XYZ file of C-alpha atoms in Angstrom:
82
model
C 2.424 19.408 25.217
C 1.249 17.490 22.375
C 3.700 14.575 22.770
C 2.919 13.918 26.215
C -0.803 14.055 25.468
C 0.248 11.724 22.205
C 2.462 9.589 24.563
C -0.432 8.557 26.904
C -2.384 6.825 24.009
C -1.776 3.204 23.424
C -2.133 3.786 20.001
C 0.747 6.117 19.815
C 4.464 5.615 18.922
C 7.058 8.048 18.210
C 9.499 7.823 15.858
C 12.189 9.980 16.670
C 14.321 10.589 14.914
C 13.695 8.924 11.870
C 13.825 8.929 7.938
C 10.874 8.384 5.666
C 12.362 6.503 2.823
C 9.132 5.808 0.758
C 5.612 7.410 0.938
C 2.070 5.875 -0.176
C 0.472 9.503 -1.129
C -3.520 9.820 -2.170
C -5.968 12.339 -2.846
C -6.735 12.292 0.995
C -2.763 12.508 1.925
C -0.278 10.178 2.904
C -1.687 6.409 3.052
C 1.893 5.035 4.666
C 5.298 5.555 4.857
C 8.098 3.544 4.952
C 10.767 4.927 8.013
C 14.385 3.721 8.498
C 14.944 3.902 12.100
C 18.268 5.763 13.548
C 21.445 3.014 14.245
C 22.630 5.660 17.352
C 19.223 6.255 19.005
C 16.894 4.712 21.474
C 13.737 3.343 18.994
C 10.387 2.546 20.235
C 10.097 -0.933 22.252
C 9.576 -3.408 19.793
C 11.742 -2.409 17.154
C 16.117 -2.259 16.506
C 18.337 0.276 16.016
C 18.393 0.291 11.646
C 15.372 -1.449 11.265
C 13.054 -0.656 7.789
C 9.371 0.165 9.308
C 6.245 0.454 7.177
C 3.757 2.699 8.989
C -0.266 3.707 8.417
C -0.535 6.645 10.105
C -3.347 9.023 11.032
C -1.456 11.861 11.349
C 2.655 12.726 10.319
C 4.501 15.677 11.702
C 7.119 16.656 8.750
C 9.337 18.824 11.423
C 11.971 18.434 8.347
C 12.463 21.714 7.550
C 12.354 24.102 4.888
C 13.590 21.783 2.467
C 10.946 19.055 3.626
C 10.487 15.481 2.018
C 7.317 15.562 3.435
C 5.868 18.724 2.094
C 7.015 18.509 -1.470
C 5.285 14.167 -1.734
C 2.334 16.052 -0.576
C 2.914 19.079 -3.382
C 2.555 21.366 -0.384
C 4.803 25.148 -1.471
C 6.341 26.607 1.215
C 5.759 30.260 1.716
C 8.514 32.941 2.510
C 8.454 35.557 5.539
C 10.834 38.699 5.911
């Protein structure tokens, strides 16, 4: 799967679950986010439970949702199916 491809790259940390509080957004797409990380769930080595993380990513995953943060910074519309 694509996390455990993900997972064996150095350069790769998951954040799960987490909240995007703030978003850097360009013409190219998101330049960084801001994440609050859980208080209840195992975090990434390095980091605490609550802690405020500002992230430059090269890729984000908004698996938020219909209603997703993440789709309307980047002023993506979301399509309906029957």
């Amino acid at each position: 799967t694509f996390l455990k491809l993900a997972a064996s790259n150095s350069n790769y940390t998951l954040f799960r679950p987490a909240r995007a509080r703030e978003f850097d957004v360009g013409p190219e797409g998101i330049h960084s986010l801001t994440l609050k990380l859980p208080e209840d769930h195992p975090v990434p080595d390095g980091f605490h439970p609550g802690q405020t993380v500002t992230i430059t990513p090269r890729l984000v995953v908004g698996a938020d949702g219909r209603g997703s943060r993440v789709r309307d910074v980047m002023g993506l519309q979301a399509e309906a199916h029957e």
